[in-house]
PDB file of C-alpha atoms and ligand atoms in Angstrom:
ATOM      1  CA  UNK A   1       0.113  -0.004   0.097  1.00  0.00           C
ATOM      2  CA  UNK A   2       1.455   3.100  -0.989  1.00  0.00           C
ATOM      3  CA  UNK A   3      -0.133   5.716   1.398  1.00  0.00           C
ATOM      4  CA  UNK A   4       0.009   3.388   4.698  1.00  0.00           C
ATOM      5  CA  UNK A   5      -0.011   5.583   7.944  1.00  0.00           C
ATOM      6  CA  UNK A   6      -0.595   8.862   5.751  1.00  0.00           C
ATOM      7  CA  UNK A   7      -3.411  11.312   6.552  1.00  0.00           C
ATOM      8  CA  UNK A   8      -4.785  12.806   3.301  1.00  0.00           C
ATOM      9  CA  UNK A   9      -7.054  15.725   3.212  1.00  0.00           C
ATOM     10  CA  UNK A  10      -9.139  16.217   0.012  1.00  0.00           C
ATOM     11  CA  UNK A  11     -11.014  19.536  -1.038  1.00  0.00           C
ATOM     12  CA  UNK A  12     -13.889  18.798  -3.248  1.00  0.00           C
ATOM     13  CA  UNK A  13     -13.852  15.569  -2.226  1.00  0.00           C
ATOM     14  CA  UNK A  14     -17.597  14.349  -2.820  1.00  0.00           C
ATOM     15  CA  UNK A  15     -17.786  14.266  -6.499  1.00  0.00           C
ATOM     16  CA  UNK A  16     -15.397  13.751  -9.836  1.00  0.00           C
ATOM     17  CA  UNK A  17     -11.739  13.864  -9.442  1.00  0.00           C
ATOM     18  CA  UNK A  18     -11.752  14.484  -5.181  1.00  0.00           C
ATOM     19  CA  UNK A  19     -13.996  11.321  -5.052  1.00  0.00           C
ATOM     20  CA  UNK A  20     -12.189   9.312  -7.063  1.00  0.00           C
ATOM     21  CA  UNK A  21      -9.053  10.070  -5.313  1.00  0.00           C
ATOM     22  CA  UNK A  22     -10.604   9.660  -1.880  1.00  0.00           C
ATOM     23  CA  UNK A  23     -11.529   5.978  -2.899  1.00  0.00           C
ATOM     24  CA  UNK A  24      -8.010   5.157  -3.981  1.00  0.00           C
ATOM     25  CA  UNK A  25      -6.206   6.938  -1.065  1.00  0.00           C
ATOM     26  CA  UNK A  26      -8.145   5.184   1.336  1.00  0.00           C
ATOM     27  CA  UNK A  27      -7.562   1.725  -0.724  1.00  0.00           C
ATOM     28  CA  UNK A  28      -3.907   2.449  -0.578  1.00  0.00           C
ATOM     29  CA  UNK A  29      -4.059   2.785   3.366  1.00  0.00           C
ATOM     30  CA  UNK A  30      -4.602   6.509   4.070  1.00  0.00           C
ATOM     31  CA  UNK A  31      -7.041   7.727   6.545  1.00  0.00           C
ATOM     32  CA  UNK A  32      -8.980  10.382   4.309  1.00  0.00           C
ATOM     33  CA  UNK A  33     -10.517  13.676   5.282  1.00  0.00           C
ATOM     34  CA  UNK A  34     -13.141  14.744   2.659  1.00  0.00           C
ATOM     35  CA  UNK A  35     -14.002  18.534   2.563  1.00  0.00           C
ATOM     36  CA  UNK A  36     -17.062  19.751   0.800  1.00  0.00           C
ATOM     37  CA  UNK A  37     -19.780  21.845   0.571  1.00  0.00           C
ATOM     38  CA  UNK A  38     -21.967  18.689  -0.842  1.00  0.00           C
ATOM     39  CA  UNK A  39     -22.572  17.370   2.516  1.00  0.00           C
ATOM     40  CA  UNK A  40     -24.966  14.817   1.439  1.00  0.00           C
ATOM     41  CA  UNK A  41     -22.094  13.187  -1.354  1.00  0.00           C
ATOM     42  CA  UNK A  42     -19.695  13.759   1.409  1.00  0.00           C
ATOM     43  CA  UNK A  43     -21.393  11.219   4.248  1.00  0.00           C
ATOM     44  CA  UNK A  44     -22.429   8.887   1.337  1.00  0.00           C
ATOM     45  CA  UNK A  45     -18.761   8.539   0.511  1.00  0.00           C
ATOM     46  CA  UNK A  46     -17.598   8.178   4.214  1.00  0.00           C
ATOM     47  CA  UNK A  47     -19.994   4.807   4.085  1.00  0.00           C
ATOM     48  CA  UNK A  48     -18.666   3.608   1.103  1.00  0.00           C
ATOM     49  CA  UNK A  49     -15.045   3.974   1.958  1.00  0.00           C
ATOM     50  CA  UNK A  50     -15.926   2.643   5.669  1.00  0.00           C
ATOM     51  CA  UNK A  51     -17.499  -0.260   3.944  1.00  0.00           C
ATOM     52  CA  UNK A  52     -14.834  -0.933   1.733  1.00  0.00           C
ATOM     53  CA  UNK A  53     -12.358  -1.369   4.714  1.00  0.00           C
ATOM     54  CA  UNK A  54     -10.845   1.974   4.577  1.00  0.00           C
ATOM     55  CA  UNK A  55     -11.120   5.020   7.361  1.00  0.00           C
ATOM     56  CA  UNK A  56     -12.721   8.215   6.320  1.00  0.00           C
ATOM     57  CA  UNK A  57     -14.696  11.279   7.823  1.00  0.00           C
ATOM     58  CA  UNK A  58     -16.158  14.404   6.348  1.00  0.00           C
ATOM     59  CA  UNK A  59     -15.768  17.543   6.970  1.00  0.00           C
ATOM     60  CA  UNK A  60     -18.306  20.524   5.731  1.00  0.00           C
ATOM     61  CA  UNK A  61     -15.821  23.263   4.377  1.00  0.00           C
ATOM     62  CA  UNK A  62     -16.287  26.257   1.769  1.00  0.00           C
ATOM     63  CA  UNK A  63     -12.790  26.563   0.691  1.00  0.00           C
ATOM     64  CA  UNK A  64     -13.251  30.092  -0.105  1.00  0.00           C
ATOM     65  CA  UNK A  65     -14.058  30.725   3.655  1.00  0.00           C
ATOM     66  CA  UNK A  66     -11.124  31.309   5.909  1.00  0.00           C
ATOM     67  CA  UNK A  67     -12.581  29.559   9.157  1.00  0.00           C
ATOM     68  CA  UNK A  68     -13.507  26.686   7.204  1.00  0.00           C
ATOM     69  CA  UNK A  69     -10.267  26.057   6.055  1.00  0.00           C
ATOM     70  CA  UNK A  70      -8.669  26.562   9.406  1.00  0.00           C
ATOM     71  CA  UNK A  71     -11.452  24.331  10.604  1.00  0.00           C
ATOM     72  CA  UNK A  72     -10.985  21.259   8.147  1.00  0.00           C
ATOM     73  CA  UNK A  73      -7.145  21.214   8.803  1.00  0.00           C
ATOM     74  CA  UNK A  74      -8.132  20.933  12.616  1.00  0.00           C
ATOM     75  CA  UNK A  75     -10.626  18.300  11.913  1.00  0.00           C
ATOM     76  CA  UNK A  76      -7.998  16.286   9.876  1.00  0.00           C
ATOM     77  CA  UNK A  77      -5.391  16.755  13.137  1.00  0.00           C
ATOM     78  CA  UNK A  78      -8.299  16.009  15.739  1.00  0.00           C
ATOM     79  CA  UNK A  79      -9.468  12.900  14.011  1.00  0.00           C
ATOM     80  CA  UNK A  80      -6.419  11.180  12.951  1.00  0.00           C
ATOM     81  CA  UNK A  81      -3.560  12.936  14.714  1.00  0.00           C
ATOM     82  CA  UNK A  82      -1.747  14.681  12.033  1.00  0.00           C
ATOM     83  CA  UNK A  83      -1.782  15.758   7.930  1.00  0.00           C
ATOM     84  CA  UNK A  84       0.292  14.156   5.621  1.00  0.00           C
ATOM     85  CA  UNK A  85      -0.858  14.844   2.352  1.00  0.00           C
ATOM     86  CA  UNK A  86      -3.181  18.476   1.229  1.00  0.00           C
ATOM     87  CA  UNK A  87      -5.261  17.357  -1.842  1.00  0.00           C
ATOM     88  CA  UNK A  88      -6.509  21.350  -3.125  1.00  0.00           C
ATOM     89  CA  UNK A  89      -9.026  19.828  -5.753  1.00  0.00           C
ATOM     90  CA  UNK A  90     -11.805  21.884  -5.096  1.00  0.00           C
ATOM     91  CA  UNK A  91     -12.867  24.224  -8.208  1.00  0.00           C
ATOM     92  CA  UNK A  92     -15.641  25.655  -9.982  1.00  0.00           C
ATOM     93  CA  UNK A  93     -16.575  26.521 -13.796  1.00  0.00           C
ATOM     94  CA  UNK A  94     -19.384  29.089 -13.728  1.00  0.00           C
ATOM     95  CA  UNK A  95     -22.153  28.368 -16.373  1.00  0.00           C
ATOM     96  CA  UNK A  96     -21.884  32.318 -17.291  1.00  0.00           C
ATOM     97  CA  UNK A  97     -17.953  32.286 -17.355  1.00  0.00           C
ATOM     98  CA  UNK A  98     -17.770  33.397 -21.081  1.00  0.00           C
ATOM     99  CA  UNK A  99     -15.394  36.146 -22.690  1.00  0.00           C
ATOM    100  CA  UNK A 100     -14.073  39.048 -21.474  1.00  0.00           C
ATOM    101  CA  UNK A 101     -16.623  41.149 -22.295  1.00  0.00           C
ATOM    102  CA  UNK A 102     -19.861  38.929 -21.230  1.00  0.00           C
ATOM    103  CA  UNK A 103     -18.580  37.723 -18.042  1.00  0.00           C
ATOM    104  CA  UNK A 104     -19.931  39.616 -15.312  1.00  0.00           C
ATOM    105  CA  UNK A 105     -17.986  40.587 -12.266  1.00  0.00           C
ATOM    106  CA  UNK A 106     -19.508  38.355  -9.580  1.00  0.00           C
ATOM    107  CA  UNK A 107     -18.633  35.456 -11.818  1.00  0.00           C
ATOM    108  CA  UNK A 108     -15.216  36.642 -12.086  1.00  0.00           C
ATOM    109  CA  UNK A 109     -14.823  36.866  -8.254  1.00  0.00           C
ATOM    110  CA  UNK A 110     -16.535  33.776  -7.298  1.00  0.00           C
ATOM    111  CA  UNK A 111     -14.247  31.812  -9.789  1.00  0.00           C
ATOM    112  CA  UNK A 112     -11.374  33.732  -8.216  1.00  0.00           C
ATOM    113  CA  UNK A 113     -12.773  33.278  -4.760  1.00  0.00           C
ATOM    114  CA  UNK A 114     -13.014  29.148  -4.703  1.00  0.00           C
ATOM    115  CA  UNK A 115     -10.210  28.554  -7.144  1.00  0.00           C
ATOM    116  CA  UNK A 116      -7.393  30.661  -6.580  1.00  0.00           C
ATOM    117  CA  UNK A 117      -8.202  32.095  -2.748  1.00  0.00           C
ATOM    118  CA  UNK A 118      -9.335  28.710  -2.029  1.00  0.00           C
ATOM    119  CA  UNK A 119      -6.046  26.780  -2.499  1.00  0.00           C
ATOM    120  CA  UNK A 120      -4.189  29.661  -0.770  1.00  0.00           C
ATOM    121  CA  UNK A 121      -6.186  29.270   2.211  1.00  0.00           C
ATOM    122  CA  UNK A 122      -5.990  25.202   2.150  1.00  0.00           C
ATOM    123  CA  UNK A 123      -1.981  26.023   2.075  1.00  0.00           C
ATOM    124  CA  UNK A 124      -2.116  28.994   4.385  1.00  0.00           C
ATOM    125  CA  UNK A 125      -3.708  26.691   7.230  1.00  0.00           C
ATOM    126  CA  UNK A 126      -2.330  23.274   5.869  1.00  0.00           C
ATOM    127  CA  UNK A 127       1.377  24.398   5.667  1.00  0.00           C
ATOM    128  CA  UNK A 128       1.759  24.865   9.579  1.00  0.00           C
ATOM    129  CA  UNK A 129       0.234  21.149  10.158  1.00  0.00           C
ATOM    130  CA  UNK A 130       2.429  19.684   7.170  1.00  0.00           C
ATOM    131  CA  UNK A 131       5.423  20.856   8.910  1.00  0.00           C
ATOM    132  CA  UNK A 132       4.021  19.651  12.421  1.00  0.00           C
ATOM    133  CA  UNK A 133       4.061  16.323  10.918  1.00  0.00           C
ATOM    134  CA  UNK A 134       7.677  16.640   9.895  1.00  0.00           C
ATOM    135  CA  UNK A 135       6.756  17.626   6.044  1.00  0.00           C
ATOM    136  CA  UNK A 136       4.247  16.401   3.394  1.00  0.00           C
ATOM    137  CA  UNK A 137       2.889  16.589   0.028  1.00  0.00           C
ATOM    138  CA  UNK A 138       0.676  19.474  -1.304  1.00  0.00           C
ATOM    139  CA  UNK A 139      -1.275  18.730  -4.974  1.00  0.00           C
ATOM    140  CA  UNK A 140      -2.656  21.668  -6.511  1.00  0.00           C
ATOM    141  CA  UNK A 141      -5.247  21.067  -9.232  1.00  0.00           C
ATOM    142  CA  UNK A 142      -4.915  23.563 -12.123  1.00  0.00           C
ATOM    143  CA  UNK A 143      -5.915  22.443 -16.024  1.00  0.00           C
ATOM    144  CA  UNK A 144      -4.483  22.158 -19.203  1.00  0.00           C
ATOM    145  CA  UNK A 145      -5.839  25.258 -20.147  1.00  0.00           C
ATOM    146  CA  UNK A 146      -3.625  27.206 -17.738  1.00  0.00           C
ATOM    147  CA  UNK A 147      -1.136  25.915 -20.875  1.00  0.00           C
ATOM    148  CA  UNK A 148      -2.956  27.153 -23.778  1.00  0.00           C
ATOM    149  CA  UNK A 149      -6.199  28.856 -25.053  1.00  0.00           C
ATOM    150  CA  UNK A 150      -9.462  27.188 -24.693  1.00  0.00           C
ATOM    151  CA  UNK A 151     -11.469  26.896 -27.405  1.00  0.00           C
ATOM    152  CA  UNK A 152     -14.788  27.493 -25.526  1.00  0.00           C
ATOM    153  CA  UNK A 153     -14.769  31.083 -23.861  1.00  0.00           C
ATOM    154  CA  UNK A 154     -14.207  30.887 -20.237  1.00  0.00           C
ATOM    155  CA  UNK A 155     -11.738  33.631 -19.147  1.00  0.00           C
ATOM    156  CA  UNK A 156     -12.355  33.784 -15.115  1.00  0.00           C
ATOM    157  CA  UNK A 157     -11.584  30.069 -14.683  1.00  0.00           C
ATOM    158  CA  UNK A 158      -8.845  30.155 -17.477  1.00  0.00           C
ATOM    159  CA  UNK A 159      -7.387  32.974 -15.331  1.00  0.00           C
ATOM    160  CA  UNK A 160      -7.830  31.194 -11.902  1.00  0.00           C
ATOM    161  CA  UNK A 161      -5.717  28.015 -13.051  1.00  0.00           C
ATOM    162  CA  UNK A 162      -3.138  30.428 -14.320  1.00  0.00           C
ATOM    163  CA  UNK A 163      -2.643  31.172 -10.952  1.00  0.00           C
ATOM    164  CA  UNK A 164      -2.958  27.924  -9.772  1.00  0.00           C
ATOM    165  CA  UNK A 165       0.259  27.146 -11.375  1.00  0.00           C
ATOM    166  CA  UNK A 166       2.127  30.440 -10.488  1.00  0.00           C
ATOM    167  CA  UNK A 167       1.434  29.545  -6.596  1.00  0.00           C
ATOM    168  CA  UNK A 168       2.115  26.228  -7.060  1.00  0.00           C
ATOM    169  CA  UNK A 169       5.828  27.191  -8.275  1.00  0.00           C
ATOM    170  CA  UNK A 170       6.580  29.623  -5.339  1.00  0.00           C
ATOM    171  CA  UNK A 171       4.998  27.242  -2.897  1.00  0.00           C
ATOM    172  CA  UNK A 172       7.466  24.638  -3.959  1.00  0.00           C
ATOM    173  CA  UNK A 173      10.360  27.007  -3.375  1.00  0.00           C
ATOM    174  CA  UNK A 174       9.662  28.203  -0.449  1.00  0.00           C
ATOM    175  CA  UNK A 175       9.073  25.157   1.655  1.00  0.00           C
ATOM    176  CA  UNK A 176      11.419  22.717  -0.389  1.00  0.00           C
ATOM    177  CA  UNK A 177      14.218  22.717   2.767  1.00  0.00           C
ATOM    178  CA  UNK A 178      10.771  22.114   5.068  1.00  0.00           C
ATOM    179  CA  UNK A 179      10.455  18.360   3.394  1.00  0.00           C
ATOM    180  CA  UNK A 180       7.111  20.301   2.212  1.00  0.00           C
ATOM    181  CA  UNK A 181       6.643  19.303  -1.881  1.00  0.00           C
ATOM    182  CA  UNK A 182       3.907  21.361  -3.649  1.00  0.00           C
ATOM    183  CA  UNK A 183       2.790  19.860  -7.310  1.00  0.00           C
ATOM    184  CA  UNK A 184       0.017  20.642  -9.760  1.00  0.00           C
ATOM    185  CA  UNK A 185      -1.864  18.544 -11.880  1.00  0.00           C
ATOM    186  CA  UNK A 186      -3.248  19.810 -15.135  1.00  0.00           C
ATOM    187  CA  UNK A 187      -6.254  17.717 -16.160  1.00  0.00           C
ATOM    188  CA  UNK A 188      -7.444  17.534 -19.747  1.00  0.00           C
ATOM    189  CA  UNK A 189     -11.287  17.538 -20.357  1.00  0.00           C
ATOM    190  CA  UNK A 190     -12.805  15.137 -18.357  1.00  0.00           C
ATOM    191  CA  UNK A 191     -16.178  13.423 -18.175  1.00  0.00           C
ATOM    192  CA  UNK A 192     -16.869  15.010 -14.817  1.00  0.00           C
ATOM    193  CA  UNK A 193     -20.285  16.885 -13.693  1.00  0.00           C
ATOM    194  CA  UNK A 194     -18.237  20.125 -13.902  1.00  0.00           C
ATOM    195  CA  UNK A 195     -17.155  20.109 -17.619  1.00  0.00           C
ATOM    196  CA  UNK A 196     -20.367  17.832 -18.434  1.00  0.00           C
ATOM    197  CA  UNK A 197     -22.609  20.881 -17.122  1.00  0.00           C
ATOM    198  CA  UNK A 198     -20.853  23.650 -18.860  1.00  0.00           C
ATOM    199  CA  UNK A 199     -20.548  21.653 -22.091  1.00  0.00           C
ATOM    200  CA  UNK A 200     -24.093  21.354 -22.160  1.00  0.00           C
ATOM    201  CA  UNK A 201     -24.628  20.422 -26.120  1.00  0.00           C
ATOM    202  CA  UNK A 202     -23.414  18.079 -28.179  1.00  0.00           C
ATOM    203  CA  UNK A 203     -22.126  20.682 -30.635  1.00  0.00           C
ATOM    204  CA  UNK A 204     -20.165  22.019 -27.445  1.00  0.00           C
ATOM    205  CA  UNK A 205     -18.902  18.531 -26.515  1.00  0.00           C
ATOM    206  CA  UNK A 206     -17.998  17.575 -29.917  1.00  0.00           C
ATOM    207  CA  UNK A 207     -16.078  21.006 -30.083  1.00  0.00           C
ATOM    208  CA  UNK A 208     -13.756  20.020 -27.471  1.00  0.00           C
ATOM    209  CA  UNK A 209     -13.228  16.100 -28.253  1.00  0.00           C
ATOM    210  CA  UNK A 210     -12.098  17.428 -31.935  1.00  0.00           C
ATOM    211  CA  UNK A 211      -9.208  18.961 -29.790  1.00  0.00           C
ATOM    212  CA  UNK A 212      -8.147  15.670 -28.129  1.00  0.00           C
ATOM    213  CA  UNK A 213      -5.845  13.443 -29.921  1.00  0.00           C
ATOM    214  CA  UNK A 214      -6.839  10.701 -27.928  1.00  0.00           C
ATOM    215  CA  UNK A 215     -10.816  11.054 -29.181  1.00  0.00           C
ATOM    216  CA  UNK A 216     -12.398  10.937 -25.702  1.00  0.00           C
ATOM    217  CA  UNK A 217     -13.138  12.641 -22.416  1.00  0.00           C
ATOM    218  CA  UNK A 218     -10.602  11.383 -19.433  1.00  0.00           C
ATOM    219  CA  UNK A 219     -11.892  10.008 -16.563  1.00  0.00           C
ATOM    220  CA  UNK A 220     -11.829  11.418 -12.715  1.00  0.00           C
ATOM    221  CA  UNK A 221     -10.173   7.848 -12.106  1.00  0.00           C
ATOM    222  CA  UNK A 222      -7.463   8.574 -14.221  1.00  0.00           C
ATOM    223  CA  UNK A 223      -6.416  12.010 -12.548  1.00  0.00           C
ATOM    224  CA  UNK A 224      -6.626   9.978  -9.153  1.00  0.00           C
ATOM    225  CA  UNK A 225      -3.819   8.038 -10.043  1.00  0.00           C
ATOM    226  CA  UNK A 226      -1.886  10.783 -10.748  1.00  0.00           C
ATOM    227  CA  UNK A 227      -2.459  12.304  -7.705  1.00  0.00           C
ATOM    228  CA  UNK A 228      -1.738   9.165  -5.693  1.00  0.00           C
ATOM    229  CA  UNK A 229       1.780   9.359  -7.641  1.00  0.00           C
ATOM    230  CA  UNK A 230       2.300  12.951  -6.184  1.00  0.00           C
ATOM    231  CA  UNK A 231       0.500  12.369  -2.878  1.00  0.00           C
ATOM    232  CA  UNK A 232       3.078   9.222  -2.590  1.00  0.00           C
ATOM    233  CA  UNK A 233       7.063   8.736  -1.764  1.00  0.00           C
ATOM    234  CA  UNK A 234       7.195   7.312  -5.469  1.00  0.00           C
ATOM    235  CA  UNK A 235       7.321  11.248  -6.326  1.00  0.00           C
ATOM    236  CA  UNK A 236       9.818  12.203  -3.381  1.00  0.00           C
ATOM    237  CA  UNK A 237      12.461  14.278  -5.793  1.00  0.00           C
ATOM    238  CA  UNK A 238       9.582  16.213  -7.295  1.00  0.00           C
ATOM    239  CA  UNK A 239       8.519  19.583  -6.346  1.00  0.00           C
ATOM    240  CA  UNK A 240       7.091  22.641  -8.572  1.00  0.00           C
ATOM    241  CA  UNK A 241       6.016  20.366 -11.260  1.00  0.00           C
ATOM    242  CA  UNK A 242       2.951  20.428 -13.551  1.00  0.00           C
ATOM    243  CA  UNK A 243       1.812  17.390 -14.449  1.00  0.00           C
ATOM    244  CA  UNK A 244      -0.139  17.051 -17.636  1.00  0.00           C
ATOM    245  CA  UNK A 245      -2.985  14.129 -17.889  1.00  0.00           C
ATOM    246  CA  UNK A 246      -4.968  15.387 -21.235  1.00  0.00           C
ATOM    247  CA  UNK A 247      -5.193  13.009 -23.842  1.00  0.00           C
ATOM    248  CA  UNK A 248      -2.502  14.790 -25.678  1.00  0.00           C
ATOM    249  CA  UNK A 249      -4.123  17.532 -26.312  1.00  0.00           C
ATOM    250  CA  UNK A 250      -0.850  20.212 -25.230  1.00  0.00           C
ATOM    251  CA  UNK A 251       1.299  17.699 -27.027  1.00  0.00           C
ATOM    252  CA  UNK A 252      -0.683  18.414 -30.041  1.00  0.00           C
ATOM    253  CA  UNK A 253      -0.920  22.312 -29.623  1.00  0.00           C
ATOM    254  CA  UNK A 254       2.136  24.155 -28.391  1.00  0.00           C
ATOM    255  CA  UNK A 255       5.380  24.585 -29.616  1.00  0.00           C
ATOM    256  CA  UNK A 256       8.485  23.173 -27.876  1.00  0.00           C
ATOM    257  CA  UNK A 257      10.484  25.904 -26.363  1.00  0.00           C
TER     258      UNK A 257
HETATM  259  P1  NAD B 301     -16.963  18.222  -9.970  1.00  0.00           P
HETATM  260  O1  NAD B 301     -17.806  19.674  -9.944  1.00  0.00           O
HETATM  261  O2  NAD B 301     -17.101  17.244 -10.009  1.00  0.00           O
HETATM  262  O3  NAD B 301     -16.362  18.063  -8.424  1.00  0.00           O
HETATM  263  C1  NAD B 301     -16.275  19.361  -7.607  1.00  0.00           C
HETATM  264  C2  NAD B 301     -16.290  19.435  -6.177  1.00  0.00           C
HETATM  265  O4  NAD B 301     -15.948  20.546  -5.581  1.00  0.00           O
HETATM  266  C3  NAD B 301     -17.574  19.097  -5.574  1.00  0.00           C
HETATM  267  O5  NAD B 301     -17.789  18.126  -4.733  1.00  0.00           O
HETATM  268  C4  NAD B 301     -18.404  20.422  -5.134  1.00  0.00           C
HETATM  269  O6  NAD B 301     -18.721  20.507  -4.433  1.00  0.00           O
HETATM  270  C5  NAD B 301     -17.018  20.698  -4.615  1.00  0.00           C
HETATM  271  N1  NAD B 301     -16.861  22.383  -4.417  1.00  0.00           N
HETATM  272  C6  NAD B 301     -17.245  23.120  -5.364  1.00  0.00           C
HETATM  273  N2  NAD B 301     -17.341  24.955  -4.682  1.00  0.00           N
HETATM  274  C7  NAD B 301     -16.877  24.286  -3.434  1.00  0.00           C
HETATM  275  C8  NAD B 301     -16.477  25.025  -2.396  1.00  0.00           C
HETATM  276  N3  NAD B 301     -16.294  26.895  -2.424  1.00  0.00           N
HETATM  277  N4  NAD B 301     -15.349  24.617  -1.330  1.00  0.00           N
HETATM  278  C9  NAD B 301     -15.717  23.280  -1.230  1.00  0.00           C
HETATM  279  N5  NAD B 301     -15.977  22.121  -2.192  1.00  0.00           N
HETATM  280  C10 NAD B 301     -16.247  22.934  -3.233  1.00  0.00           C
HETATM  281  O7  NAD B 301     -15.423  18.758 -10.620  1.00  0.00           O
HETATM  282  P2  NAD B 301     -13.932  17.758 -10.960  1.00  0.00           P
HETATM  283  O8  NAD B 301     -14.185  18.144 -12.753  1.00  0.00           O
HETATM  284  O9  NAD B 301     -14.149  16.838 -10.176  1.00  0.00           O
HETATM  285  O10 NAD B 301     -13.239  18.906 -10.732  1.00  0.00           O
HETATM  286  C11 NAD B 301     -12.100  18.940  -9.734  1.00  0.00           C
HETATM  287  C12 NAD B 301     -11.000  19.946 -10.092  1.00  0.00           C
HETATM  288  O11 NAD B 301     -10.384  19.434 -11.244  1.00  0.00           O
HETATM  289  C13 NAD B 301     -11.525  21.147 -10.117  1.00  0.00           C
HETATM  290  O12 NAD B 301     -10.720  22.201  -9.429  1.00  0.00           O
HETATM  291  C14 NAD B 301     -11.539  21.540 -11.723  1.00  0.00           C
HETATM  292  O13 NAD B 301     -11.469  22.972 -11.539  1.00  0.00           O
HETATM  293  C15 NAD B 301     -10.361  20.720 -12.010  1.00  0.00           C
HETATM  294  N6  NAD B 301     -10.517  20.389 -13.587  1.00  0.00           N
HETATM  295  C16 NAD B 301     -11.651  19.884 -13.692  1.00  0.00           C
HETATM  296  C17 NAD B 301     -11.590  19.475 -15.692  1.00  0.00           C
HETATM  297  C18 NAD B 301     -12.255  18.558 -15.929  1.00  0.00           C
HETATM  298  O14 NAD B 301     -12.445  18.817 -17.360  1.00  0.00           O
HETATM  299  N7  NAD B 301     -13.846  18.095 -15.143  1.00  0.00           N
HETATM  300  C19 NAD B 301     -10.079  19.487 -15.723  1.00  0.00           C
HETATM  301  C20 NAD B 301      -9.429  20.424 -15.559  1.00  0.00           C
HETATM  302  C21 NAD B 301      -9.193  20.378 -14.473  1.00  0.00           C
END
C-alpha cells in the first residue's frame, strides 16, 4: 500500500476527481478527510469507504472561507492525529463564465474566490500542519487551459488556473527545505459533472473533442492515479512540477520552447 500511515485531506472530495481520489487513497491505506460544501455526497462517500474497509471522515467546508479552511485542517489533526497530504482539488467552472466582455464581475469574483483563494487558504492553514507532521505533499489542481487557450470562452476559469500554477511554483520553492513538496495537476477535459454541465450541448462537447488526440474525455479515476503518485513517496524528488494528463492536447498545440 502506497499511503500507509498517511493522513490525506481532499477538498472537493464529494464528487469527480476528489471522490475518485478519496476512494483510491483509502484503498492505498490513507486515512482520508473529505472536505466539501456537498454534505450528502461527502457523507455517502464516507460510508462507502467504511464498507470497503477504509477510514474516512467528512467535514463541511467552503474553501473560499478562511474559518472553514482552518477548521478542516484542525478536523484532520483532531480525527487522525496529523496531516501528511493536502489535495487542493475543489474548483468550479461557472456556467456564466464567458468572454472578457460578457463575463460578470460576480462570476469572476466567485471563480477567483474558490479556485485561487481556496488553494491559498488551504495552504495557509495546511502548511503549519504539514510542518508539524515533519513534511508532506501538497497537490493543487490547475488545468490544461492554464497552458493554452481554451476553444470555449471561460476567461475567469482560465485565469484562475494560471494563478494556481504560479502559486504552486512559489510554494514549492519556499517550502522545499521543509520537506514539503508542492506540485500541480493539469487535467485535460474530463467526463465529470463540472465539465459536462458547462459543455451542455452535443455541439459544445464535439467542439472540445475535436482537439483531444485520444478522441475521448478523460475519467476522474485517471487523474486520481496521478494524484496518488504525487501524494506518495514515489514522487519524492518532485516539487514545483506541473503534471499534464490531457489525452495529448498540449502536445498537439504547444510548440516546444
Ligand atoms: P466536480 O464538479 O465533479 O467536483 C468538484 C467538487 O468541488 C464538488 O464536490 C463540489 O461540491 C466541490 N466544491 C465546489 N465549490 C466548493 C467550495 N467552495 N468549497 C468546497 N468544495 C467545493 O469537478 P471535477 O471535475 O472533479 O473538478 C475537480 C477539480 O479539477 C477542479 O479544480 C477543476 O477545476 C479541475 N479540473 C477539472 C477538469 C474537468 O474537465 N472536469 C479539467 C481540468 C481541471
